[in-house]
């Protein structure tokens, strides 16, 4: 297929673009490099450096079979401080994309949605029919886009799939996580192991969980990429399917730090810190729907594998 990958110079976008190129698709990456990196665009993909809202109409005029839409702002804390960046950068931009797709008859869309659309869960594992009550503008902006996509599927026959990621981690060779402002647990812990940070702060040790620290569902970025390729194949005109994607088991902050110690051989000092605003205690996905309907089979669910691949990547960048 001839595919447009928005945000294909970012972490998840670049890994998915690499999988798409390897699978033989004709890939164009559109990215403004506001948070992505030019050298993360895989060999074999065309690269357009431009603002999505400005450029997407012209790019899609070339005729594409589908779009994988990763480009977004994705920091929960920033979204609380500066919601305008999220309503404009996520919702307005995605609306421009949807309109350009409609105009140029681009039929398929795979969208990066998030567990943050659910907010504080009433039950875990979280299924797709759980209530959606986002607790921050980031999650709310992604939910608004999901609603827009659903209405375009019904009214305009778009074949669309939203994938709600839980905690993405790991790396795909030279494609990995490198944010200028790093807020995610595993890369932060590995920064300590590689000597670029002194200690990891554990945000809260009094949560209602077995060891008192928050529990999350970590999904390997390669498993996530596999789900995108399957979603693209299974997308059906007039239908907006939504799938949660996680590994299906939860690991506490303490367990993650322990796994990183085992993988790196570094003592990784951890210090207690106050709870971080907006963190739910436990987030675990039910990915049964993705397994049943897409035939998705995550194969890198072991925490040691996820951390090991992230560590290889971190070492390659700091060597
Ligand atoms: N944590 C620490 N210390 C740190 C960083 C994180 O203790 O220095 C803890 C957090 O409090 C949380 C866990 O580690 O309990 C994981 O935190 P991350 O920041 O790595 O990930 P989140 O669970 O906050 O965020 C993920 C996605 C978001 C999505 C959110 C849904 O990255 O995009 O899940 O709630 F919005």
PDB file of N, CA, C and O and ligand atoms in Angstrom, residues 74 76 114-116 138 166-167 183-185 188 200-203 214 216 218 253 276 279-280 283, ligand 1:
ATOM      1  N   UNK A  74       2.053  14.773  23.421  1.00  0.00           N
ATOM      2  CA  UNK A  74       1.705  13.612  24.251  1.00  0.00           C
ATOM      3  C   UNK A  74       2.224  13.672  25.689  1.00  0.00           C
ATOM      4  O   UNK A  74       2.438  12.625  26.294  1.00  0.00           O
ATOM      5  N   UNK A  76       1.285  14.432  29.403  1.00  0.00           N
ATOM      6  CA  UNK A  76       0.112  14.646  30.251  1.00  0.00           C
ATOM      7  C   UNK A  76       0.255  15.941  31.066  1.00  0.00           C
ATOM      8  O   UNK A  76      -0.656  16.776  31.093  1.00  0.00           O
ATOM      9  N   UNK A 114      -5.060   6.351  23.085  1.00  0.00           N
ATOM     10  CA  UNK A 114      -4.310   6.127  24.324  1.00  0.00           C
ATOM     11  C   UNK A 114      -5.191   5.620  25.459  1.00  0.00           C
ATOM     12  O   UNK A 114      -6.403   5.919  25.499  1.00  0.00           O
ATOM     13  N   UNK A 115      -4.560   4.932  26.395  1.00  0.00           N
ATOM     14  CA  UNK A 115      -5.231   4.516  27.621  1.00  0.00           C
ATOM     15  C   UNK A 115      -5.731   5.728  28.402  1.00  0.00           C
ATOM     16  O   UNK A 115      -6.657   5.604  29.214  1.00  0.00           O
ATOM     17  N   UNK A 116      -5.121   6.891  28.156  1.00  0.00           N
ATOM     18  CA  UNK A 116      -5.529   8.105  28.880  1.00  0.00           C
ATOM     19  C   UNK A 116      -6.952   8.540  28.527  1.00  0.00           C
ATOM     20  O   UNK A 116      -7.523   9.390  29.213  1.00  0.00           O
ATOM     21  N   UNK A 138      -4.750  15.979  27.571  1.00  0.00           N
ATOM     22  CA  UNK A 138      -4.145  15.063  26.595  1.00  0.00           C
ATOM     23  C   UNK A 138      -5.133  13.947  26.248  1.00  0.00           C
ATOM     24  O   UNK A 138      -5.472  13.723  25.089  1.00  0.00           O
ATOM     25  N   UNK A 166      -1.217   1.349  25.911  1.00  0.00           N
ATOM     26  CA  UNK A 166      -0.921   1.475  27.330  1.00  0.00           C
ATOM     27  C   UNK A 166       0.538   1.965  27.428  1.00  0.00           C
ATOM     28  O   UNK A 166       0.873   2.922  26.755  1.00  0.00           O
ATOM     29  N   UNK A 167       1.404   1.385  28.229  1.00  0.00           N
ATOM     30  CA  UNK A 167       2.740   1.998  28.397  1.00  0.00           C
ATOM     31  C   UNK A 167       3.742   1.416  27.403  1.00  0.00           C
ATOM     32  O   UNK A 167       4.251   0.307  27.607  1.00  0.00           O
ATOM     33  N   UNK A 183       9.864  11.942  30.484  1.00  0.00           N
ATOM     34  CA  UNK A 183       9.000  11.786  31.660  1.00  0.00           C
ATOM     35  C   UNK A 183       8.681  10.313  31.922  1.00  0.00           C
ATOM     36  O   UNK A 183       8.102   9.988  32.945  1.00  0.00           O
ATOM     37  N   UNK A 184       9.024   9.437  30.982  1.00  0.00           N
ATOM     38  CA  UNK A 184       8.605   8.036  31.103  1.00  0.00           C
ATOM     39  C   UNK A 184       9.566   7.212  31.956  1.00  0.00           C
ATOM     40  O   UNK A 184      10.780   7.423  31.930  1.00  0.00           O
ATOM     41  N   UNK A 185       8.973   6.279  32.678  1.00  0.00           N
ATOM     42  CA  UNK A 185       9.730   5.567  33.711  1.00  0.00           C
ATOM     43  C   UNK A 185      10.952   4.813  33.171  1.00  0.00           C
ATOM     44  O   UNK A 185      12.063   4.994  33.678  1.00  0.00           O
ATOM     45  N   UNK A 188      13.889   6.864  31.946  1.00  0.00           N
ATOM     46  CA  UNK A 188      14.484   7.592  33.073  1.00  0.00           C
ATOM     47  C   UNK A 188      15.363   6.651  33.896  1.00  0.00           C
ATOM     48  O   UNK A 188      16.513   6.974  34.236  1.00  0.00           O
ATOM     49  N   UNK A 200      16.467   7.593  40.388  1.00  0.00           N
ATOM     50  CA  UNK A 200      15.088   7.664  39.917  1.00  0.00           C
ATOM     51  C   UNK A 200      14.208   8.016  41.119  1.00  0.00           C
ATOM     52  O   UNK A 200      14.409   7.512  42.219  1.00  0.00           O
ATOM     53  N   UNK A 201      13.266   8.910  40.875  1.00  0.00           N
ATOM     54  CA  UNK A 201      12.290   9.240  41.914  1.00  0.00           C
ATOM     55  C   UNK A 201      11.098   8.309  41.748  1.00  0.00           C
ATOM     56  O   UNK A 201      10.584   8.148  40.641  1.00  0.00           O
ATOM     57  N   UNK A 202      10.665   7.722  42.844  1.00  0.00           N
ATOM     58  CA  UNK A 202       9.487   6.847  42.805  1.00  0.00           C
ATOM     59  C   UNK A 202       8.301   7.683  43.269  1.00  0.00           C
ATOM     60  O   UNK A 202       8.242   8.095  44.437  1.00  0.00           O
ATOM     61  N   UNK A 203       7.378   7.921  42.343  1.00  0.00           N
ATOM     62  CA  UNK A 203       6.256   8.814  42.646  1.00  0.00           C
ATOM     63  C   UNK A 203       5.176   8.112  43.462  1.00  0.00           C
ATOM     64  O   UNK A 203       4.173   7.643  42.934  1.00  0.00           O
ATOM     65  N   UNK A 214       2.874   2.374  41.795  1.00  0.00           N
ATOM     66  CA  UNK A 214       1.879   2.248  40.708  1.00  0.00           C
ATOM     67  C   UNK A 214       2.189   1.082  39.781  1.00  0.00           C
ATOM     68  O   UNK A 214       3.357   0.785  39.495  1.00  0.00           O
ATOM     69  N   UNK A 216       1.651  -0.640  35.995  1.00  0.00           N
ATOM     70  CA  UNK A 216       1.371  -0.310  34.605  1.00  0.00           C
ATOM     71  C   UNK A 216       1.569  -1.538  33.726  1.00  0.00           C
ATOM     72  O   UNK A 216       2.300  -2.464  34.081  1.00  0.00           O
ATOM     73  N   UNK A 218       3.181  -2.664  30.412  1.00  0.00           N
ATOM     74  CA  UNK A 218       4.218  -2.239  29.455  1.00  0.00           C
ATOM     75  C   UNK A 218       4.140  -3.089  28.195  1.00  0.00           C
ATOM     76  O   UNK A 218       4.153  -4.318  28.266  1.00  0.00           O
ATOM     77  N   UNK A 253       6.248   0.065  39.770  1.00  0.00           N
ATOM     78  CA  UNK A 253       7.446   0.890  39.567  1.00  0.00           C
ATOM     79  C   UNK A 253       8.656   0.175  40.172  1.00  0.00           C
ATOM     80  O   UNK A 253       9.722   0.091  39.556  1.00  0.00           O
ATOM     81  N   UNK A 276       2.589  11.719  41.791  1.00  0.00           N
ATOM     82  CA  UNK A 276       2.479  12.659  40.669  1.00  0.00           C
ATOM     83  C   UNK A 276       0.992  12.880  40.388  1.00  0.00           C
ATOM     84  O   UNK A 276       0.232  11.909  40.287  1.00  0.00           O
ATOM     85  N   UNK A 279      -1.900  10.548  38.290  1.00  0.00           N
ATOM     86  CA  UNK A 279      -1.544   9.132  38.073  1.00  0.00           C
ATOM     87  C   UNK A 279      -2.619   8.211  38.650  1.00  0.00           C
ATOM     88  O   UNK A 279      -2.904   8.284  39.846  1.00  0.00           O
ATOM     89  N   UNK A 280      -3.198   7.303  37.863  1.00  0.00           N
ATOM     90  CA  UNK A 280      -4.036   6.258  38.447  1.00  0.00           C
ATOM     91  C   UNK A 280      -3.140   5.191  39.097  1.00  0.00           C
ATOM     92  O   UNK A 280      -1.977   5.044  38.714  1.00  0.00           O
ATOM     93  N   UNK A 283      -3.080   0.534  35.882  1.00  0.00           N
ATOM     94  CA  UNK A 283      -3.611   0.544  34.507  1.00  0.00           C
ATOM     95  C   UNK A 283      -3.157  -0.739  33.821  1.00  0.00           C
ATOM     96  O   UNK A 283      -1.957  -0.940  33.610  1.00  0.00           O
TER      97      UNK A 283
HETATM   98  N1  LIG B   1       7.155   7.114  37.504  1.00  0.00           N
HETATM   99  C1  LIG B   1       7.981   7.265  38.600  1.00  0.00           C
HETATM  100  N2  LIG B   1       9.115   8.023  38.443  1.00  0.00           N
HETATM  101  C2  LIG B   1       9.442   8.620  37.256  1.00  0.00           C
HETATM  102  C3  LIG B   1       8.582   8.459  36.145  1.00  0.00           C
HETATM  103  C4  LIG B   1       7.448   7.692  36.312  1.00  0.00           C
HETATM  104  O1  LIG B   1       7.722   6.745  39.674  1.00  0.00           O
HETATM  105  O2  LIG B   1      10.465   9.318  37.195  1.00  0.00           O
HETATM  106  C5  LIG B   1       5.948   6.288  37.648  1.00  0.00           C
HETATM  107  C6  LIG B   1       4.669   7.043  37.336  1.00  0.00           C
HETATM  108  O3  LIG B   1       4.184   7.689  38.484  1.00  0.00           O
HETATM  109  C7  LIG B   1       3.774   5.916  36.852  1.00  0.00           C
HETATM  110  C8  LIG B   1       4.735   4.914  36.197  1.00  0.00           C
HETATM  111  O4  LIG B   1       6.025   5.262  36.703  1.00  0.00           O
HETATM  112  O5  LIG B   1       3.183   5.291  37.943  1.00  0.00           O
HETATM  113  C9  LIG B   1       4.759   5.018  34.699  1.00  0.00           C
HETATM  114  O6  LIG B   1       4.910   6.380  34.348  1.00  0.00           O
HETATM  115  P1  LIG B   1       5.160   6.868  32.859  1.00  0.00           P
HETATM  116  O7  LIG B   1       5.311   8.342  32.899  1.00  0.00           O
HETATM  117  O8  LIG B   1       6.257   6.058  32.252  1.00  0.00           O
HETATM  118  O9  LIG B   1       3.837   6.465  32.105  1.00  0.00           O
HETATM  119  P2  LIG B   1       2.313   6.843  32.436  1.00  0.00           P
HETATM  120  O10 LIG B   1       1.689   5.602  32.968  1.00  0.00           O
HETATM  121  O11 LIG B   1       2.162   8.066  33.217  1.00  0.00           O
HETATM  122  O12 LIG B   1       1.821   7.261  31.000  1.00  0.00           O
HETATM  123  C10 LIG B   1       1.355   6.377  30.044  1.00  0.00           C
HETATM  124  C11 LIG B   1       1.559   7.008  28.665  1.00  0.00           C
HETATM  125  C12 LIG B   1       0.717   8.239  28.515  1.00  0.00           C
HETATM  126  C13 LIG B   1      -0.709   7.891  28.839  1.00  0.00           C
HETATM  127  C14 LIG B   1      -0.807   7.272  30.208  1.00  0.00           C
HETATM  128  C15 LIG B   1      -2.213   6.846  30.534  1.00  0.00           C
HETATM  129  O13 LIG B   1       2.917   7.326  28.488  1.00  0.00           O
HETATM  130  O14 LIG B   1       0.801   8.696  27.192  1.00  0.00           O
HETATM  131  O15 LIG B   1       0.004   6.126  30.269  1.00  0.00           O
HETATM  132  O16 LIG B   1      -2.478   7.171  31.865  1.00  0.00           O
HETATM  133  F1  LIG B   1      -1.445   9.026  28.846  1.00  0.00           F
END
